[in-house]
PDB file of C-alpha atoms in Angstrom:
ATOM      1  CA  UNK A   1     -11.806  12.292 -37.997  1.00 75.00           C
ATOM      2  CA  UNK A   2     -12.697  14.531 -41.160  1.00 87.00           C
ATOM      3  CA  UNK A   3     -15.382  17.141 -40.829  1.00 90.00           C
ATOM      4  CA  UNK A   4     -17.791  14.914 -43.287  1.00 91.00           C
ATOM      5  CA  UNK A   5     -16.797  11.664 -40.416  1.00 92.00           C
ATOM      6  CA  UNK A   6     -17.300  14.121 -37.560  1.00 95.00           C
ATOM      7  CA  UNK A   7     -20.769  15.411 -38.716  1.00 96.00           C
ATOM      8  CA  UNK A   8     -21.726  11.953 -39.657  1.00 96.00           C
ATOM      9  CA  UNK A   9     -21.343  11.223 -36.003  1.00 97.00           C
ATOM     10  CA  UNK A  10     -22.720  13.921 -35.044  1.00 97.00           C
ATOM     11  CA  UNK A  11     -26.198  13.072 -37.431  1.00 97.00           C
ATOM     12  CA  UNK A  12     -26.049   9.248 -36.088  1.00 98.00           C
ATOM     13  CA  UNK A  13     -26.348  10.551 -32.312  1.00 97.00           C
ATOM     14  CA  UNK A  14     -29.278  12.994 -33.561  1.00 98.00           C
ATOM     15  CA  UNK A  15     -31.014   9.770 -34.889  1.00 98.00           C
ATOM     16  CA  UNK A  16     -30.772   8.330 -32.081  1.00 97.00           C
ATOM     17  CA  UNK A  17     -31.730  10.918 -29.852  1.00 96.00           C
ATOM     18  CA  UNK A  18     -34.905  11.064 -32.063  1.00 97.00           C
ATOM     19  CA  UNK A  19     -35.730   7.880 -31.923  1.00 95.00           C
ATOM     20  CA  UNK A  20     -36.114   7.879 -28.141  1.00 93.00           C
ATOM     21  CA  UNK A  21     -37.601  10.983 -27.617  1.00 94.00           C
ATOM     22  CA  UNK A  22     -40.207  10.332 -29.904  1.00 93.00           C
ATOM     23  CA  UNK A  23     -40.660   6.657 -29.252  1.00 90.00           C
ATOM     24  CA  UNK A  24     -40.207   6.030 -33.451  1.00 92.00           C
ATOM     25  CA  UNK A  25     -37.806   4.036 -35.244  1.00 94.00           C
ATOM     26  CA  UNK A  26     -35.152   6.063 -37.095  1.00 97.00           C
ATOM     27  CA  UNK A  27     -33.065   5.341 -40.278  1.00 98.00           C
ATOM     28  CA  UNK A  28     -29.732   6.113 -41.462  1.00 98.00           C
ATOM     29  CA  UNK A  29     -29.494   6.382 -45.264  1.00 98.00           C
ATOM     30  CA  UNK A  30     -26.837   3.745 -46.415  1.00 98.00           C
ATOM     31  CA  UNK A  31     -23.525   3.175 -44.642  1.00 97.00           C
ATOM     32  CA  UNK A  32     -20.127   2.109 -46.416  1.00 94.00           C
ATOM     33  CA  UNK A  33     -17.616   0.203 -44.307  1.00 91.00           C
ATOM     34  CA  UNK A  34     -16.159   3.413 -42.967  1.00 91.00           C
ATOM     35  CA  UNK A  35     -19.629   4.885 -42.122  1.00 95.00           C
ATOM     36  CA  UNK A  36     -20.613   1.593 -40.400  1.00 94.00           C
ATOM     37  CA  UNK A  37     -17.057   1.862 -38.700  1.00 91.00           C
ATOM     38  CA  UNK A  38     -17.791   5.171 -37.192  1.00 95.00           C
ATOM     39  CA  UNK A  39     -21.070   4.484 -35.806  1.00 96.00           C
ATOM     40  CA  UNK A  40     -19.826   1.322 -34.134  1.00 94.00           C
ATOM     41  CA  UNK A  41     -17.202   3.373 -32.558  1.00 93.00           C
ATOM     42  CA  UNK A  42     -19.714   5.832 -31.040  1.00 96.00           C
ATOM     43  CA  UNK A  43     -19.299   5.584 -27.025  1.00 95.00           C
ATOM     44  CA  UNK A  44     -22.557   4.107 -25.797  1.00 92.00           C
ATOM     45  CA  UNK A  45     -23.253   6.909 -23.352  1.00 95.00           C
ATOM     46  CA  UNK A  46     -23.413   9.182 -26.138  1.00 96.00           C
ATOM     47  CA  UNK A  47     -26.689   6.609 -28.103  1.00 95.00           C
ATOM     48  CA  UNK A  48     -29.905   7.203 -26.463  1.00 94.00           C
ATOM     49  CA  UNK A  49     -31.053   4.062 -28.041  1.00 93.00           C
ATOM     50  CA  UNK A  50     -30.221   0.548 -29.394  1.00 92.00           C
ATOM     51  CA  UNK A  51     -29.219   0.083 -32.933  1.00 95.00           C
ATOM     52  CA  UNK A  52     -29.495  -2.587 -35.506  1.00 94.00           C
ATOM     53  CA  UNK A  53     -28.250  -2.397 -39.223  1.00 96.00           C
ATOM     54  CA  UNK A  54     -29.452  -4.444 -42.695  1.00 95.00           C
ATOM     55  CA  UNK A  55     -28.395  -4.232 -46.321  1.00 95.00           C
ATOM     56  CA  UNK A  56     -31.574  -6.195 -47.488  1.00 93.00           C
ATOM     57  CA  UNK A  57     -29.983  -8.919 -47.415  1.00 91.00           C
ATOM     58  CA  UNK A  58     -27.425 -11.535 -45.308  1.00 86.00           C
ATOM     59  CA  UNK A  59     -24.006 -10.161 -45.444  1.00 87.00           C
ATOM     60  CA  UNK A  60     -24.842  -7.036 -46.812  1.00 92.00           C
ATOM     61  CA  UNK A  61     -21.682  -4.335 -47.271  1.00 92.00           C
ATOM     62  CA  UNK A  62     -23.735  -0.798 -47.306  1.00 96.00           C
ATOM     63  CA  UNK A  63     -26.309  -1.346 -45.022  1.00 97.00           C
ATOM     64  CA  UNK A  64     -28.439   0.768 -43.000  1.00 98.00           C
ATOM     65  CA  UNK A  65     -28.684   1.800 -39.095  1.00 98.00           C
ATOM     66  CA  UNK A  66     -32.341   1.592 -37.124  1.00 96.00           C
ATOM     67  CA  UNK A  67     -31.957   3.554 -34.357  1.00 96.00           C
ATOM     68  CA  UNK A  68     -34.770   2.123 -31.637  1.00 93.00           C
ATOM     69  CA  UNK A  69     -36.535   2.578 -28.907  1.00 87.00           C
ATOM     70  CA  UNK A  70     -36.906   0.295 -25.872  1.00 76.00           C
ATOM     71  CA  UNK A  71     -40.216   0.169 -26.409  1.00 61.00           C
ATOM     72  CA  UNK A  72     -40.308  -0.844 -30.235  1.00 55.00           C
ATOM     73  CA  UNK A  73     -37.235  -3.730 -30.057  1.00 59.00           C
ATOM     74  CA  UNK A  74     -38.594  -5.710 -32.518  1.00 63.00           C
ATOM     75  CA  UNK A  75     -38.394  -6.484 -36.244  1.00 73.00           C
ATOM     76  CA  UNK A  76     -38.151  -3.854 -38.140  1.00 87.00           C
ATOM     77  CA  UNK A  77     -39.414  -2.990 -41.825  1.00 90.00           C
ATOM     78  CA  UNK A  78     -36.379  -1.521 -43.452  1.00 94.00           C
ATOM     79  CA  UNK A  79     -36.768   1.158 -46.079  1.00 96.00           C
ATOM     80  CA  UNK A  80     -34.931  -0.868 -48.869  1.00 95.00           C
ATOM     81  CA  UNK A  81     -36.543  -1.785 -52.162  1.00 95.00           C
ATOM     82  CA  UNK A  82     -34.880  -4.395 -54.557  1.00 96.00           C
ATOM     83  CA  UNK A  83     -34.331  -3.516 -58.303  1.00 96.00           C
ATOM     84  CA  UNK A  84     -33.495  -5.904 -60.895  1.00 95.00           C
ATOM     85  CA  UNK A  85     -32.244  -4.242 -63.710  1.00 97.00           C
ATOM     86  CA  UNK A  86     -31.932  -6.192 -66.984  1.00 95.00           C
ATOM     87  CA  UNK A  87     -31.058  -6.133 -71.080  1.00 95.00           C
ATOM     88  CA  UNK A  88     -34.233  -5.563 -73.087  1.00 94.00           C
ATOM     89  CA  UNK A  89     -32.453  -7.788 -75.616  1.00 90.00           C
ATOM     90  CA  UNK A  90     -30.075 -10.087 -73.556  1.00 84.00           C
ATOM     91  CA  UNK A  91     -28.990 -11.498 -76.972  1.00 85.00           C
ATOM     92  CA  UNK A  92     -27.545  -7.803 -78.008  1.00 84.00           C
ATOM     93  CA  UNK A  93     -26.679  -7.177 -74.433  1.00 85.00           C
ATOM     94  CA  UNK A  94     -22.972  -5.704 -73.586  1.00 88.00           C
ATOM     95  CA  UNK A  95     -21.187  -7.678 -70.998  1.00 91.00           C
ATOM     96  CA  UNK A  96     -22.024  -4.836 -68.164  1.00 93.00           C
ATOM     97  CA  UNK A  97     -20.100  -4.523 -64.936  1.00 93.00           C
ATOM     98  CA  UNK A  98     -20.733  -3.663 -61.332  1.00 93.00           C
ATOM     99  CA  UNK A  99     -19.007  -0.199 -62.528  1.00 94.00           C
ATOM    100  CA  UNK A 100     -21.058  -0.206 -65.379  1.00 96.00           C
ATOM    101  CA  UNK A 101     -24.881  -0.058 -63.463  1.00 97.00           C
ATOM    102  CA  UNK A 102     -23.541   2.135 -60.737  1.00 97.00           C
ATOM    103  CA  UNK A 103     -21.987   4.798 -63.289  1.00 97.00           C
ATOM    104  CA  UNK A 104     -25.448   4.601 -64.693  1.00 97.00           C
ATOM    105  CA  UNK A 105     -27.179   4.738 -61.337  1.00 97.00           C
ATOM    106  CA  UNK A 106     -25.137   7.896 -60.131  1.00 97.00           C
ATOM    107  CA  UNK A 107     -25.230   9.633 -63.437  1.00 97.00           C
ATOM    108  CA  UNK A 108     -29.142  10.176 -62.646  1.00 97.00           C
ATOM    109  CA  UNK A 109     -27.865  12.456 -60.002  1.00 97.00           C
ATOM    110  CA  UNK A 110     -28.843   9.800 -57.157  1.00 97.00           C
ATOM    111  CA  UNK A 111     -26.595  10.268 -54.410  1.00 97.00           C
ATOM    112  CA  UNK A 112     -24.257   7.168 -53.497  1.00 97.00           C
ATOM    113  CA  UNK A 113     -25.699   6.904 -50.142  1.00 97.00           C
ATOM    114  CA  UNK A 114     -29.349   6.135 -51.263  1.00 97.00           C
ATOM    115  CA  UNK A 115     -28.104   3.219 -53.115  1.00 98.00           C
ATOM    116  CA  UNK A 116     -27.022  -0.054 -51.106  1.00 97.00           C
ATOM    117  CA  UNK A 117     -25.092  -3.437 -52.835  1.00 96.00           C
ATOM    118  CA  UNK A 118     -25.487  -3.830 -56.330  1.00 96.00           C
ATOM    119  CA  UNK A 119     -25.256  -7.693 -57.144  1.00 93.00           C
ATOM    120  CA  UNK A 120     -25.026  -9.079 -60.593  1.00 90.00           C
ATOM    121  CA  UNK A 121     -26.720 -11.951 -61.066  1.00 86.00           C
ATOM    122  CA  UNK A 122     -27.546 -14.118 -64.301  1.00 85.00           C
ATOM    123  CA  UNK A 123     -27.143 -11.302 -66.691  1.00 89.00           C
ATOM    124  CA  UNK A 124     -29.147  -8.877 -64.272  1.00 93.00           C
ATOM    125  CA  UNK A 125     -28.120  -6.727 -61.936  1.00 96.00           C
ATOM    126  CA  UNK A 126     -29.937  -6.974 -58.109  1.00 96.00           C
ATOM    127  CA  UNK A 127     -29.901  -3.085 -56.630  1.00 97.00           C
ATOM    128  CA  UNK A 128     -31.084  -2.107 -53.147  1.00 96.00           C
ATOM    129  CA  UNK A 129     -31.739   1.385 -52.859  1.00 97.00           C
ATOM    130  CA  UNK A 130     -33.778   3.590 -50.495  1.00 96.00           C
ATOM    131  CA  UNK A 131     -37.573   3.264 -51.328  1.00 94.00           C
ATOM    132  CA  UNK A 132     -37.978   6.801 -52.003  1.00 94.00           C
ATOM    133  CA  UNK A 133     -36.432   6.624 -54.888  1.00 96.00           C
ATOM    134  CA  UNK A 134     -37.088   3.520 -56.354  1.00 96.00           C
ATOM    135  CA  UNK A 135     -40.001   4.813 -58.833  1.00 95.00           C
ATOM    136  CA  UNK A 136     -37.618   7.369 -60.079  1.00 96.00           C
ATOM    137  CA  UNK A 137     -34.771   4.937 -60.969  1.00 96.00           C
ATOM    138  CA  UNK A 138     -36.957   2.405 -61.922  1.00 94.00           C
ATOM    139  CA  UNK A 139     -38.344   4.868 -64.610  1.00 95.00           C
ATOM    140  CA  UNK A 140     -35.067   6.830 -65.335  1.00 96.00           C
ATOM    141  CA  UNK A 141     -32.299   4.366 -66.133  1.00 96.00           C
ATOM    142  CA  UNK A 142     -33.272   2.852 -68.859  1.00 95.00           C
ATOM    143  CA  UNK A 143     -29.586   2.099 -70.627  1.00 95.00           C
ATOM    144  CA  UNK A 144     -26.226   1.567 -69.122  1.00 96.00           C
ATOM    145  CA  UNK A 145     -23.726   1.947 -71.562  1.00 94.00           C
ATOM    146  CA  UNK A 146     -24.787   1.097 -74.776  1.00 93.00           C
ATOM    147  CA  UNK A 147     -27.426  -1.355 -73.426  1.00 94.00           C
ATOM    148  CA  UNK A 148     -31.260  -0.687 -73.413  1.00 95.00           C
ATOM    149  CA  UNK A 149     -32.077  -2.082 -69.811  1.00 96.00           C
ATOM    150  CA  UNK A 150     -35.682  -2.204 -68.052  1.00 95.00           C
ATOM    151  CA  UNK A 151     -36.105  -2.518 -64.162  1.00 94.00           C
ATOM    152  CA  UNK A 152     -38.433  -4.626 -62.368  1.00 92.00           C
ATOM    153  CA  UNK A 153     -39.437  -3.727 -58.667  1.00 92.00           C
ATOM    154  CA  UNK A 154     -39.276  -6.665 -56.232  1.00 91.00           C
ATOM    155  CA  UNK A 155     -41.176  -6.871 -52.755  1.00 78.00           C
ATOM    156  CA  UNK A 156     -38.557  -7.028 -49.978  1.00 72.00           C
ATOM    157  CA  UNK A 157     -41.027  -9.790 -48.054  1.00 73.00           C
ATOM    158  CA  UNK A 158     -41.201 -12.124 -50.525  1.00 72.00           C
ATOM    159  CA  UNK A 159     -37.391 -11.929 -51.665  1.00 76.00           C
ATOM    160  CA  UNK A 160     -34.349 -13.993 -51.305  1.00 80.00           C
ATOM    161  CA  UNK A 161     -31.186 -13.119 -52.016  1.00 82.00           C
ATOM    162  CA  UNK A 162     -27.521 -15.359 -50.810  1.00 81.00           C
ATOM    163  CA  UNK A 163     -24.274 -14.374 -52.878  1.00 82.00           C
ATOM    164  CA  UNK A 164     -22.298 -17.331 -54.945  1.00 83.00           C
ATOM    165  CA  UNK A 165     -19.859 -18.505 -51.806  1.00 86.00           C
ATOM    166  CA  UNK A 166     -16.932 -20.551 -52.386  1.00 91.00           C
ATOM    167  CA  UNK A 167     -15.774 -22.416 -50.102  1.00 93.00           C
ATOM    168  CA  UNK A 168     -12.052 -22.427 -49.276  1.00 92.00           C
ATOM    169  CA  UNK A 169      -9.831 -24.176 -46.483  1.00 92.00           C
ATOM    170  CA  UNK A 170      -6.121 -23.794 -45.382  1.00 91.00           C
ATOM    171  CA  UNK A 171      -3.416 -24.221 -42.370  1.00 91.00           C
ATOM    172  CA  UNK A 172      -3.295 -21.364 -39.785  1.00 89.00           C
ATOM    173  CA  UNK A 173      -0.844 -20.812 -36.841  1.00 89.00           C
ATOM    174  CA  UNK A 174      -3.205 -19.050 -35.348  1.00 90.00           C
ATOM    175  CA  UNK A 175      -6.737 -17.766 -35.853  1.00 93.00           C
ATOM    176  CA  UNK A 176      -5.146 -14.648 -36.294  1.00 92.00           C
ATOM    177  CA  UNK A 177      -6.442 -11.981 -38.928  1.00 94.00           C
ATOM    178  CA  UNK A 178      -3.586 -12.132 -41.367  1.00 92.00           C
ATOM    179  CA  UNK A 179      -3.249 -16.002 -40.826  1.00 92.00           C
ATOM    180  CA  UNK A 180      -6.970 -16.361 -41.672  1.00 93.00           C
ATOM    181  CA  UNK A 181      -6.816 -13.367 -44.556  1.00 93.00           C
ATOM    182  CA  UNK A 182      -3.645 -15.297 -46.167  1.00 92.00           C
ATOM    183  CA  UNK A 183      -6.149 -18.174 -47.290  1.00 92.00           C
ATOM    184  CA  UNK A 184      -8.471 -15.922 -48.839  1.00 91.00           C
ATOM    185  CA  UNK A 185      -6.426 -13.826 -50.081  1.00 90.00           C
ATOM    186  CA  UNK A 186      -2.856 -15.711 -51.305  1.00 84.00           C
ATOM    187  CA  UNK A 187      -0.079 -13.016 -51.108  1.00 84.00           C
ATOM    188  CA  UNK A 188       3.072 -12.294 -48.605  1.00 84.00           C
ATOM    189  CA  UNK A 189       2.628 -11.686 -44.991  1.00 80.00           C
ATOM    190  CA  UNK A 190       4.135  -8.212 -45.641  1.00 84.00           C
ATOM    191  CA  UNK A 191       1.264  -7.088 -48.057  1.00 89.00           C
ATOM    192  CA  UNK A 192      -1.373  -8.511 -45.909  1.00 89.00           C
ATOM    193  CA  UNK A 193       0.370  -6.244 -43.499  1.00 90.00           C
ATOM    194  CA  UNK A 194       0.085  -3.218 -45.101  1.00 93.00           C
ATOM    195  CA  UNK A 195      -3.550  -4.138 -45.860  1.00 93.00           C
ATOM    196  CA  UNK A 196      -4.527  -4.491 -42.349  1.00 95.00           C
ATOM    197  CA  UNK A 197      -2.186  -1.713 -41.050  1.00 94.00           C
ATOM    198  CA  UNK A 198      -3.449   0.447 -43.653  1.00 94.00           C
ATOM    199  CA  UNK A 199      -7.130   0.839 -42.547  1.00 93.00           C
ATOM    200  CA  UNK A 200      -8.233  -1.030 -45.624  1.00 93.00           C
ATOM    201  CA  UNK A 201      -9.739  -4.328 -43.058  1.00 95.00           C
ATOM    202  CA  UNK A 202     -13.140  -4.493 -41.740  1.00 94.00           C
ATOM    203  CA  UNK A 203     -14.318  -7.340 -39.487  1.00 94.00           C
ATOM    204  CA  UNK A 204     -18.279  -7.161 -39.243  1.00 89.00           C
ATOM    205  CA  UNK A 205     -18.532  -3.678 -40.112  1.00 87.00           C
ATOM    206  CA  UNK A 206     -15.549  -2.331 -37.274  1.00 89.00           C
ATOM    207  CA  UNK A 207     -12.057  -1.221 -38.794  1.00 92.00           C
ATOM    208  CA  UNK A 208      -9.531  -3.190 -37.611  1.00 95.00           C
ATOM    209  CA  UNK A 209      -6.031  -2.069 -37.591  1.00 94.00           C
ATOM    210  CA  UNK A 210      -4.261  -5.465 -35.416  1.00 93.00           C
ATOM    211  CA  UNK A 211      -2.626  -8.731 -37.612  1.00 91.00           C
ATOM    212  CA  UNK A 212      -3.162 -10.604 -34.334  1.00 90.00           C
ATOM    213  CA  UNK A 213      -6.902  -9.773 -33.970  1.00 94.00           C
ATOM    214  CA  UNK A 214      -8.584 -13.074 -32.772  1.00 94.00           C
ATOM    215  CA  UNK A 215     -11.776 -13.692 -35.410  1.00 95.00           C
ATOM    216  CA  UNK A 216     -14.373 -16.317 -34.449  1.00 93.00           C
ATOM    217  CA  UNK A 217     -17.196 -18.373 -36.424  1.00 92.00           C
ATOM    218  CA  UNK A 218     -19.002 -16.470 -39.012  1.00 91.00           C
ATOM    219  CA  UNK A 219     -16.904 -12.840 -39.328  1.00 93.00           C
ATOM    220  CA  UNK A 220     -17.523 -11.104 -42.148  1.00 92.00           C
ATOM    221  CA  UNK A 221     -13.902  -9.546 -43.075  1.00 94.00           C
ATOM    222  CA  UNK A 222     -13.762  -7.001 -45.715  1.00 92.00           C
ATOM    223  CA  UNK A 223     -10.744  -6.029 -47.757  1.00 92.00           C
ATOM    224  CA  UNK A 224     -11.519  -3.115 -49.576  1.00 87.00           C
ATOM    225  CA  UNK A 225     -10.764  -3.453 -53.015  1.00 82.00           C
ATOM    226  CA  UNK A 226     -10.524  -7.272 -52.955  1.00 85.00           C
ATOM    227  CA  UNK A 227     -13.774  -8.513 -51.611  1.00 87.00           C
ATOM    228  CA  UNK A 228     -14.840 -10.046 -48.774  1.00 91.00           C
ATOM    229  CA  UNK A 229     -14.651 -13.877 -47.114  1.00 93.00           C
ATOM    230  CA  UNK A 230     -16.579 -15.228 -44.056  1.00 94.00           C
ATOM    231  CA  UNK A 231     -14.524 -17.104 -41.342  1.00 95.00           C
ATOM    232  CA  UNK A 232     -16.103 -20.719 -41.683  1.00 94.00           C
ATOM    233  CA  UNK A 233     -14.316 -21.760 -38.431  1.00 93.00           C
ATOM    234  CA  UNK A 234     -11.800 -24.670 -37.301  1.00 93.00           C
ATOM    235  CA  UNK A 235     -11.945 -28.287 -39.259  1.00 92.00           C
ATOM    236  CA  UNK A 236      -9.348 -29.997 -36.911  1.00 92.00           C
ATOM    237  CA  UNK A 237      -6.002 -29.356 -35.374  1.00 88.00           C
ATOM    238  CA  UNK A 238      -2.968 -30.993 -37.091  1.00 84.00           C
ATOM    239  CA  UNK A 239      -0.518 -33.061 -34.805  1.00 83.00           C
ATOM    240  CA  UNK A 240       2.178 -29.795 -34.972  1.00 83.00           C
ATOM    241  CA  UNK A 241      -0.379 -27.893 -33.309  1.00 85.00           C
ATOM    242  CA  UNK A 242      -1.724 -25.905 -36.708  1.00 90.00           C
ATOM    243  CA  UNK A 243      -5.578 -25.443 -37.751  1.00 91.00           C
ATOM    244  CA  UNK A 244      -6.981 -26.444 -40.483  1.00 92.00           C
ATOM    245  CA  UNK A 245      -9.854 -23.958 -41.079  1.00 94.00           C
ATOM    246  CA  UNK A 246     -12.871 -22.988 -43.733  1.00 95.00           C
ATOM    247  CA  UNK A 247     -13.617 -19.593 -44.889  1.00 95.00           C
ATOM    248  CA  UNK A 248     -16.160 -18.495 -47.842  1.00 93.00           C
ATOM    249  CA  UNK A 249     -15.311 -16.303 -50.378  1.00 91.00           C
ATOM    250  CA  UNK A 250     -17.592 -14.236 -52.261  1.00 83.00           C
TER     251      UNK A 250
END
């Protein structure tokens, strides 16, 4: 591991020694894929507590890590606060990007790992951030680009969010990784390859490095770079012994 990976470790244990020596719940600030990879990968004996992690919503990328103790397993209020950030004048509004609101985002000086997803969404853009500094960004980022924009706070409670899905299905040899990803993502067995082999493929948050890892129902794989698609599971098997399976892509 890098030094940054190694005393990200190294912070993740702390939390977790924290949270059972004090009997709170501790918090993470947001975790990328990698981040999330790493604290999946700490040995158990070295947790002194249970974990959980949430993005604000289902299927969440950057999401954060609760650290728990036994006596507080329960559900627990996450310190995420929803933004929607939208044109003043949608009519004059610039077609604005993912890139676009988190350029504007970071060029407050918020750190990257205060912010979670950013999900555009009829001509808005849906942030979760940390809800410390929600009032500031909600108050400071008032264009991106060339675009006036004004943000709206939303209560976490009362708020539903589920990204656009669409719904694919294909032959696989195998539920295999690469035999699954190939559906998802059309392109030669050799560049799937490299993708996987690469350290560029997540499955629920672990890096996985195999072509034959096994998925089952509802993974969340992650291709960094190209999105992500959630194994739907097997239809039916064809008579030359082949599966005909459904996956979601966002």
């Amino acid at each position: 591991m890098t030094k940054e990976e190694t005393m990200l470790e190294k912070r993740l244990i702390e939390l977790s020694k924290t949270a059972y020596h004090r009997d709170i719940v501790t918090f993470s600030d947001f975790l990328n894929l990698n981040e999330l990879h790493i604290l999946h990968s700490i040995p158990k004996n070295l947790l002194s507590s249970q974990y959980e992690t949430f993005g604000g919503y289902e299927y969440a990328e950057r999401q954060i890590a609760a650290f728990l103790p036994g006596a507080l397993y329960y559900a627990v209020t996450y310190p995420i606060q929803v933004l929607r950030i939208s044109p003043v004048h949608a009519k004059y509004a610039e077609e604005l990007t993912h890139r676009d609101y988190l350029g504007a985002i970071l060029n407050l000086g918020i750190e990257r790992s205060r912010v979670g997803d950013l999900a555009i969404q009829d001509g808005s853009c849906l942030v979760f951030c940390g809800d410390k500094i929600a009032d500031f960004m909600a108050e400071q980022l008032t264009r991106v680009r060339h675009t006036v924009v004004m943000a709206e706070k939303l209560e976490l409670e009362d708020f539903s969010y589920k990204p656009e899905l669409q719904e694919l299905s294909g032959t696989a040899a195998s539920i295999r990784l690469d035999s699954v990803l190939a559906i998802g993502f059309p392109m030669s067995r050799s560049k799937l390859t490299g993708y996987i082999e690469g350290g560029k493929v997540y499955v629920n948050g672990r890096l996985i490095t195999s072509n034959g890892y096994h998925l089952k129902e509802n993974d969340i794989i992650s291709v960094r770079g190209m999105g992500r698609i959630i194994y739907g599971g097997i239809l039916s098997e064809t008579r030359k012994g082949r599966y005909f399976v459904r996956i979601y892509k966002y």
